[in-house]
PDB file of C-alpha atoms in Angstrom:
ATOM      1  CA  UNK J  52     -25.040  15.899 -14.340  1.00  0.00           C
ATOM      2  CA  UNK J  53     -25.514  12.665 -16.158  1.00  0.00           C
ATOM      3  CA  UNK J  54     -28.242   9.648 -16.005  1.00  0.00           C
ATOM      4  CA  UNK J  55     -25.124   6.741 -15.129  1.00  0.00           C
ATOM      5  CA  UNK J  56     -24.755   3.506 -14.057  1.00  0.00           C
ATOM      6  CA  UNK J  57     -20.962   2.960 -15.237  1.00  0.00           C
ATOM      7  CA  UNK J  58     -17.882   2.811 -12.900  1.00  0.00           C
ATOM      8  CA  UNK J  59     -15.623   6.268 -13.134  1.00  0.00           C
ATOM      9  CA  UNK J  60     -12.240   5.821 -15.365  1.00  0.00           C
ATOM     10  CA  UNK J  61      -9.272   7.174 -13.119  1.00  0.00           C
ATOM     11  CA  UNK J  62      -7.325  10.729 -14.887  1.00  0.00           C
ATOM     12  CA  UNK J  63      -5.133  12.261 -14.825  1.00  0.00           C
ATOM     13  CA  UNK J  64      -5.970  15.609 -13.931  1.00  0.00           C
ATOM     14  CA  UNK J  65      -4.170  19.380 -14.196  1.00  0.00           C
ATOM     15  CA  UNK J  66      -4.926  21.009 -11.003  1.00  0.00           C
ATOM     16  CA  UNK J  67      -3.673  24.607 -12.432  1.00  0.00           C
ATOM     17  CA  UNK J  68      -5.706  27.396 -13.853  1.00  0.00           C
ATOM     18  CA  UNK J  69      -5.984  31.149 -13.712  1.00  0.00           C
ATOM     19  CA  UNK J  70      -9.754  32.486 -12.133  1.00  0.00           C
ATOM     20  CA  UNK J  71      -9.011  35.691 -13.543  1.00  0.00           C
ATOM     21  CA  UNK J  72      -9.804  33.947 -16.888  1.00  0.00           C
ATOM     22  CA  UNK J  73     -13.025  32.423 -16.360  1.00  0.00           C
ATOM     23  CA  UNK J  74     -16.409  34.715 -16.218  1.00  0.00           C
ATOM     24  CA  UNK J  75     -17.655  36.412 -13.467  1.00  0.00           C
ATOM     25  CA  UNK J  76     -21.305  36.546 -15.134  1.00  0.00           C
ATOM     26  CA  UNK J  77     -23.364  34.324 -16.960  1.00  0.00           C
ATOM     27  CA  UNK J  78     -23.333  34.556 -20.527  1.00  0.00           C
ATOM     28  CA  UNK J  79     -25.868  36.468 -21.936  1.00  0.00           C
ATOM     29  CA  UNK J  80     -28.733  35.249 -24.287  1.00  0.00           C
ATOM     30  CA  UNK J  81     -27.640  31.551 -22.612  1.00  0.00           C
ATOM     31  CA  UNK J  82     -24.311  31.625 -24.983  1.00  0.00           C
ATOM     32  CA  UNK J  83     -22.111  28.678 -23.524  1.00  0.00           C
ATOM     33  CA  UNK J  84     -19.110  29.443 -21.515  1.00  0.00           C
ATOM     34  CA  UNK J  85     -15.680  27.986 -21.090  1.00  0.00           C
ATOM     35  CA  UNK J  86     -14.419  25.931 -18.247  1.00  0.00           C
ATOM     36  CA  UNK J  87     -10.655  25.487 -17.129  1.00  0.00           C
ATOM     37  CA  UNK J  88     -10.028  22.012 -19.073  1.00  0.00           C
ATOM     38  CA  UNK J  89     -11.878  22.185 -21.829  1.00  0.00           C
ATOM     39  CA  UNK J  90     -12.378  25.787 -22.916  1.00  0.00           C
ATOM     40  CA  UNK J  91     -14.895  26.273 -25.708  1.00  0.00           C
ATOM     41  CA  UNK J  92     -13.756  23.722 -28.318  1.00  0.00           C
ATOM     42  CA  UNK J  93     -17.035  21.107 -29.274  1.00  0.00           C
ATOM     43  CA  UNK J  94     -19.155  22.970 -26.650  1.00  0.00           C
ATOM     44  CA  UNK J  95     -22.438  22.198 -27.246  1.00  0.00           C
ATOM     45  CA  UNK J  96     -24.536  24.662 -24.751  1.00  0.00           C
ATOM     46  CA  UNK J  97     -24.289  25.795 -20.774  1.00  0.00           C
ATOM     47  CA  UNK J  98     -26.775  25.777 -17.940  1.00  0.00           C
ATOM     48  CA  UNK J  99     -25.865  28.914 -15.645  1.00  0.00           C
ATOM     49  CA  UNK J 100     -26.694  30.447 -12.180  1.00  0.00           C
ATOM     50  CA  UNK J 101     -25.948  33.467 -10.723  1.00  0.00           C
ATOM     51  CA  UNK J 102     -26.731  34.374  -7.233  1.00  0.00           C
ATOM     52  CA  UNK J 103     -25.387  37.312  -4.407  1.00  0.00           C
ATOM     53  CA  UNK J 104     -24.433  35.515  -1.199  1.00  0.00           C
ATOM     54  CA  UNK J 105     -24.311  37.581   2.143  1.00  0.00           C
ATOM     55  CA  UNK J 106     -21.238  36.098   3.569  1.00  0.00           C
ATOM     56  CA  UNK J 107     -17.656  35.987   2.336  1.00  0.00           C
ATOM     57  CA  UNK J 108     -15.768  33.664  -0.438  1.00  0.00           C
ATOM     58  CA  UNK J 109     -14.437  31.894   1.936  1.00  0.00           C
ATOM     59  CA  UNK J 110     -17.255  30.724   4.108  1.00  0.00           C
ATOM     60  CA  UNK J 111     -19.475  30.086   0.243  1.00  0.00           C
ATOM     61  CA  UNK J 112     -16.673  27.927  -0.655  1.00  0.00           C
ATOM     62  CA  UNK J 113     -15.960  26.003   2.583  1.00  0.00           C
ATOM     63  CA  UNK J 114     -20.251  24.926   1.738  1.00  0.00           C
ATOM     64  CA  UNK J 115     -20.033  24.019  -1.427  1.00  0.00           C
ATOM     65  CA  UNK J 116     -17.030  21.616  -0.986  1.00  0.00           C
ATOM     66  CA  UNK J 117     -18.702  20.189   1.856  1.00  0.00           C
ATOM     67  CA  UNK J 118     -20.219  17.334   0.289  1.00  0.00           C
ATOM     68  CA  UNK J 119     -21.305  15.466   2.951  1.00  0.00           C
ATOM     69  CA  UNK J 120     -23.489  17.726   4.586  1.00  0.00           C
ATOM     70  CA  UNK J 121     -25.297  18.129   0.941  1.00  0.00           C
ATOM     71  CA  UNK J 122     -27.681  16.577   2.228  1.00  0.00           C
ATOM     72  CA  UNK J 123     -28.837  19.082   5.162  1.00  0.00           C
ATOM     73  CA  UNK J 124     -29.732  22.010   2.548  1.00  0.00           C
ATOM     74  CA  UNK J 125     -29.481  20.686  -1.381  1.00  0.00           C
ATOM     75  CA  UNK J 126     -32.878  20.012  -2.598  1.00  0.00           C
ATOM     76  CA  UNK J 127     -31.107  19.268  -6.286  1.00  0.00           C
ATOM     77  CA  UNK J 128     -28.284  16.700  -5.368  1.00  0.00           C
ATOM     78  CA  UNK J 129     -29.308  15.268  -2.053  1.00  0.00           C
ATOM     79  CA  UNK J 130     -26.879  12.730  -1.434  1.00  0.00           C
ATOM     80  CA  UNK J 131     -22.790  12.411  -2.358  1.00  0.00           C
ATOM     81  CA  UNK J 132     -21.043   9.286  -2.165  1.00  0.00           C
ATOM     82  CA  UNK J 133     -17.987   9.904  -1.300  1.00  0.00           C
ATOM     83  CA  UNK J 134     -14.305   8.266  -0.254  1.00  0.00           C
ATOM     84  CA  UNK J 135     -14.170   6.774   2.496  1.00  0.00           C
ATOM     85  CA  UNK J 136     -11.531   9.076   3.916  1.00  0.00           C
ATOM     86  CA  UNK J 137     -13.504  11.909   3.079  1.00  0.00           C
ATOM     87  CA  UNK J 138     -15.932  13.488   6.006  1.00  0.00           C
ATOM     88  CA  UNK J 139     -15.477  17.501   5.510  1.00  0.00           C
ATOM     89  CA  UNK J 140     -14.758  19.873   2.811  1.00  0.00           C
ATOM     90  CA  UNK J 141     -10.706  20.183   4.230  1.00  0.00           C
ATOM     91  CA  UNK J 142     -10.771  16.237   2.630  1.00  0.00           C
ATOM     92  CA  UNK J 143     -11.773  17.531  -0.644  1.00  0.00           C
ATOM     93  CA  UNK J 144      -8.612  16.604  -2.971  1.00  0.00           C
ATOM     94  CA  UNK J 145      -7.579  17.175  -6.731  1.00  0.00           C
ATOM     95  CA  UNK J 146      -8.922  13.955  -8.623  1.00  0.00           C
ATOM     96  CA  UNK J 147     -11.584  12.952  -6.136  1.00  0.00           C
ATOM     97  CA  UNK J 148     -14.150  10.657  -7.435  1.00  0.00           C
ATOM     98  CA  UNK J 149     -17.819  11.271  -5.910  1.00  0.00           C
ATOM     99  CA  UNK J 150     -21.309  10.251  -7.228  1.00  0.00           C
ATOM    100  CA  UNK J 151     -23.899  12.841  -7.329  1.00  0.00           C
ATOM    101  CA  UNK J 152     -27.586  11.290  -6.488  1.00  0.00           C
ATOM    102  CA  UNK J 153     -29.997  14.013  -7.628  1.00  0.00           C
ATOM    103  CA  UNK J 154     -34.184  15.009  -8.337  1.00  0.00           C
ATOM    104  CA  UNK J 155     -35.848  16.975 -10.447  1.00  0.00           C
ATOM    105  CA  UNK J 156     -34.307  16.566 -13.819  1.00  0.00           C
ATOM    106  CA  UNK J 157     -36.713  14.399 -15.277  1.00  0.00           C
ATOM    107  CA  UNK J 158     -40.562  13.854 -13.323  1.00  0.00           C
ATOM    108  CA  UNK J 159     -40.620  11.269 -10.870  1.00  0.00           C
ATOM    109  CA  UNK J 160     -37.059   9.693 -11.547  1.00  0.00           C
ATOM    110  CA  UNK J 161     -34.008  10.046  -9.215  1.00  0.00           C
ATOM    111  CA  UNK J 162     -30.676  10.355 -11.395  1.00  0.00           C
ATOM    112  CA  UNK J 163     -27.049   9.277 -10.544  1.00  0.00           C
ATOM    113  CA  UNK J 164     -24.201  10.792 -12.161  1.00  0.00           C
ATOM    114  CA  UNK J 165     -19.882   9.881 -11.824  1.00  0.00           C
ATOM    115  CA  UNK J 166     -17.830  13.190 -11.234  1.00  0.00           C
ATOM    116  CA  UNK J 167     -14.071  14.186 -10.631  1.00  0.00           C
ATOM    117  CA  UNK J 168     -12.675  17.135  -9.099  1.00  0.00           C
ATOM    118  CA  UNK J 169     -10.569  19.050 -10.732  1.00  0.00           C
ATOM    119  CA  UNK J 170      -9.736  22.029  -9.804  1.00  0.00           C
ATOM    120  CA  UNK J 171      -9.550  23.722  -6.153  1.00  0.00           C
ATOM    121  CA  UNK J 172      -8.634  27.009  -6.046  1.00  0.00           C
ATOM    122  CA  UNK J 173      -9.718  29.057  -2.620  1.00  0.00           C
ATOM    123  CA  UNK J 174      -6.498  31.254  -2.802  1.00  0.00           C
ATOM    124  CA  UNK J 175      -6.499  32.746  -5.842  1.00  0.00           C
ATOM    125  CA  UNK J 176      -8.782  35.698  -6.812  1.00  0.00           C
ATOM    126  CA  UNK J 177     -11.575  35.069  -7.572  1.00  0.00           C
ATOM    127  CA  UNK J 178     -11.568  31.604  -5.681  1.00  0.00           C
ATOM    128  CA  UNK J 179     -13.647  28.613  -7.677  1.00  0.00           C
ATOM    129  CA  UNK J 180     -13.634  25.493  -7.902  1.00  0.00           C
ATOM    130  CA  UNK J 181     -14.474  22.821 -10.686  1.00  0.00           C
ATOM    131  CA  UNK J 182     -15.230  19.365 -11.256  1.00  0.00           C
ATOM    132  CA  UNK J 183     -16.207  17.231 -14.517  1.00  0.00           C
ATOM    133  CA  UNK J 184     -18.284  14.368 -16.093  1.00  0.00           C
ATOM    134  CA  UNK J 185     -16.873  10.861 -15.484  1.00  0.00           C
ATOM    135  CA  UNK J 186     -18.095   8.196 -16.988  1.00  0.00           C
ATOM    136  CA  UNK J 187     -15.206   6.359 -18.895  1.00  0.00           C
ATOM    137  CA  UNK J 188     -13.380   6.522 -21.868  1.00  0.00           C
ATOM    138  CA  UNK J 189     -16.023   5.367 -24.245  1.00  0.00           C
ATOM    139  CA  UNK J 190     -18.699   7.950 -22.704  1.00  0.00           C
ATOM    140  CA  UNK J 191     -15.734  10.363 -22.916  1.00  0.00           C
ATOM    141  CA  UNK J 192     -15.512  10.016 -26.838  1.00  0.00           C
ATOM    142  CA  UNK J 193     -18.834  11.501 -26.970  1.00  0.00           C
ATOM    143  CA  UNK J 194     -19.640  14.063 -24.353  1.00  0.00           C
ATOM    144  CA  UNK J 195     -17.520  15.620 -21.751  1.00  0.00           C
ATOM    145  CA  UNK J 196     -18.966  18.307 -19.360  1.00  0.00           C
ATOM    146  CA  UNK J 197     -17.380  20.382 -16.399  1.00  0.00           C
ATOM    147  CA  UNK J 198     -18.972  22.013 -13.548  1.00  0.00           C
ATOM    148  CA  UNK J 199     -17.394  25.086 -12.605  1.00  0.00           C
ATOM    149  CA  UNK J 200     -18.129  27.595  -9.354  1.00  0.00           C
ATOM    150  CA  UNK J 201     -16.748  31.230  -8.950  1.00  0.00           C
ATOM    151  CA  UNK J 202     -16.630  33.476  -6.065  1.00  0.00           C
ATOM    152  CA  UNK J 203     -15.990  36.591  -6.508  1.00  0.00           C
ATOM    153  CA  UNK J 204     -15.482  39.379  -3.287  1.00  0.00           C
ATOM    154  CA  UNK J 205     -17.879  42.448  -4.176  1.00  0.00           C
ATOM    155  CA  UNK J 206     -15.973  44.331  -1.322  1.00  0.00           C
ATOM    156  CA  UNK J 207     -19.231  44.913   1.071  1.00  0.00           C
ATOM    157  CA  UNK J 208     -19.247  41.335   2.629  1.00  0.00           C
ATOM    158  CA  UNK J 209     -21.129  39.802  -0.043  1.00  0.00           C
ATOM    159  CA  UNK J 210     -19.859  37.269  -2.457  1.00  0.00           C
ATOM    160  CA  UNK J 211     -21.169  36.608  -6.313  1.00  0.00           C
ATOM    161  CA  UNK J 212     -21.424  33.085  -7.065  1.00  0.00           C
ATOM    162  CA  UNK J 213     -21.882  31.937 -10.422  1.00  0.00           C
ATOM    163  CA  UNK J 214     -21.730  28.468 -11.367  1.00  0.00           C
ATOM    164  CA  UNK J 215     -22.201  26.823 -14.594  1.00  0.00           C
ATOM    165  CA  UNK J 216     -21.782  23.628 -16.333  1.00  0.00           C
ATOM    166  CA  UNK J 217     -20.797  23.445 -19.823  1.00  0.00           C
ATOM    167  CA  UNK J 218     -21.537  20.128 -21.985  1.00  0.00           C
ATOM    168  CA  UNK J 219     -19.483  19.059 -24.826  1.00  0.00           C
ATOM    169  CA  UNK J 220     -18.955  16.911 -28.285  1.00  0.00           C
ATOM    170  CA  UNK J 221     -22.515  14.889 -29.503  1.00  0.00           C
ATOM    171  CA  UNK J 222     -23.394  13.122 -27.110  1.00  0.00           C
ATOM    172  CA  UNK J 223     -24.352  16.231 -25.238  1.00  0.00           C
ATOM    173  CA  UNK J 224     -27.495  17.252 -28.051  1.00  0.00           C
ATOM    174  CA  UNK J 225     -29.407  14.361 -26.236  1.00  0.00           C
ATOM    175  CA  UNK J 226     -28.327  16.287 -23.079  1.00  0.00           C
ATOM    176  CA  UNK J 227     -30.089  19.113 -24.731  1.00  0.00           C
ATOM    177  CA  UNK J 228     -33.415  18.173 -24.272  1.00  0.00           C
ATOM    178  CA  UNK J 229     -32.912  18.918 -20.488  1.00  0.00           C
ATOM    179  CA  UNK J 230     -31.584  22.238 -20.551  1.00  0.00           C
ATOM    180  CA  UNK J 231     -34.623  23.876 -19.139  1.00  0.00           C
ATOM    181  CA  UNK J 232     -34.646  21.365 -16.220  1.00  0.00           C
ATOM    182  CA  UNK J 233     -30.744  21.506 -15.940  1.00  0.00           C
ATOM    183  CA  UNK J 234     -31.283  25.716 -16.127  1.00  0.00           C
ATOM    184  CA  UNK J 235     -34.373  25.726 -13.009  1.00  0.00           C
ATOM    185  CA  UNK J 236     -32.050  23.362 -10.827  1.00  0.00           C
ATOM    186  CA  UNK J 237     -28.721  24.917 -10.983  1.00  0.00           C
ATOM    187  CA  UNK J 238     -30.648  28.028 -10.159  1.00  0.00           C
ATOM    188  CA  UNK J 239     -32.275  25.866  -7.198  1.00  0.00           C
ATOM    189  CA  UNK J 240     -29.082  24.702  -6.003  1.00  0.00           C
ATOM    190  CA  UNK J 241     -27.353  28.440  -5.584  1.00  0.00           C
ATOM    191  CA  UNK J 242     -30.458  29.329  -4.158  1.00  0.00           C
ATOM    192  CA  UNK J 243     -30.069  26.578  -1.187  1.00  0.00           C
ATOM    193  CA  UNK J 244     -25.969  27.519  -1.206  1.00  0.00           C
ATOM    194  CA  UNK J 245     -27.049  31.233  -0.343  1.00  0.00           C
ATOM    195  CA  UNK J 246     -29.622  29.983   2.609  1.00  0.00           C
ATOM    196  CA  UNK J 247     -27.235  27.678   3.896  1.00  0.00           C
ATOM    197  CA  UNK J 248     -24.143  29.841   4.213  1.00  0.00           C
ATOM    198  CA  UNK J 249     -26.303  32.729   5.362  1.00  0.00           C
ATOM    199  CA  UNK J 250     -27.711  30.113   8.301  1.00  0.00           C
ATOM    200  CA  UNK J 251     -24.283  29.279   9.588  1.00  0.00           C
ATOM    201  CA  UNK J 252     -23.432  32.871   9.584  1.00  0.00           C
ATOM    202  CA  UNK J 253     -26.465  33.566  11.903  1.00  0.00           C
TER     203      UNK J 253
END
């Protein structure tokens, strides 16, 4: 999540990974943590949240890919711009730009930051999906960051989702200075995922 005013750069983007590989956890004592396309390599530091959710996978991940309805229970990013062909999570595709209109990162200042999906995975186990920083090339050069989302089954009808975002190259020790803020609103956001799921489940 990125203070931006740039246009995004179309990628390519590899839409294959393993979730076996990625953590089910966050890292203790804060230690960053990889993400599908960009591992470890030049990471700088991770903000992580980790929350239980009493509903399936399935029904967590169906909510968090519905961007448009962001708005109805995310009191971190309150508003997605989106495609214009894109009204439900079952539009969500590989490569899909979006814009991510968010509060609370810095005091009394809105923020606007250029993402890209890239990865959707709600078959494999555990199911996650992932998207990253876009802001150009020259950006790019500097810092890269990916958001990442697992759900993992605990077998009782209750799902652990942990989602992270990792930030990479220099660029991202300015991003640094936020990671407190970054930290109490990822935490935020799971926290709003978990009441909305549990809602529609009701």
């Amino acid at each position: 999540m990125r203070l931006s005013t740039s246009q995004p750069l179309i990628l390519l983007i590899a839409a294959s990974s393993n979730g076996s590989t990625l953590p089910f956890n966050c890292a203790p004592d804060n230690d960053t943590m990889t993400t599908p396309s960009f591992g470890t390599t030049d990471a700088v530091f991770t903000a992580c949240s980790q929350i239980t959710i009493n509903s399936s996978p399935s029904a967590v991940y169906e909510a968090l890919l519905d961007f448009p309805r962001y708005p109805d229970w995310n009191t971190f990013v309150y508003s997605v711009e989106l495609p214009s062909n894109v009204s439900s999570a079952k539009d969500v595709y590989i490569g899909m730009p979006m814009t991510f209109h968010s509060s609370g990162l810095l005091p009394g200042i809105n923020s606007t930051s250029d993402e890209r999906i890239t990865f959707l995975e709600p078959d494999v186990v555990p199911p996650f999906a992932a998207w990253r920083y876009d802001e150009g090339a020259l950006v790019g050069l500097l810092m890269n960051a990916e958001h990442v989302t697992v759900l993992e089954d605990l077998g009782d009808g209750t799902t652990n989702c942990v989602s992270w975002e990792t930030y990479y190259g220099a660029g991202a020790l300015l991003t640094l200075t936020l990671k407190a803020n970054l930290q109490t609103e990822f935490q935020n956001e799971v926290s709003d995922l978990k009441g909305r799921v549990e809602a529609l489940a009701t």
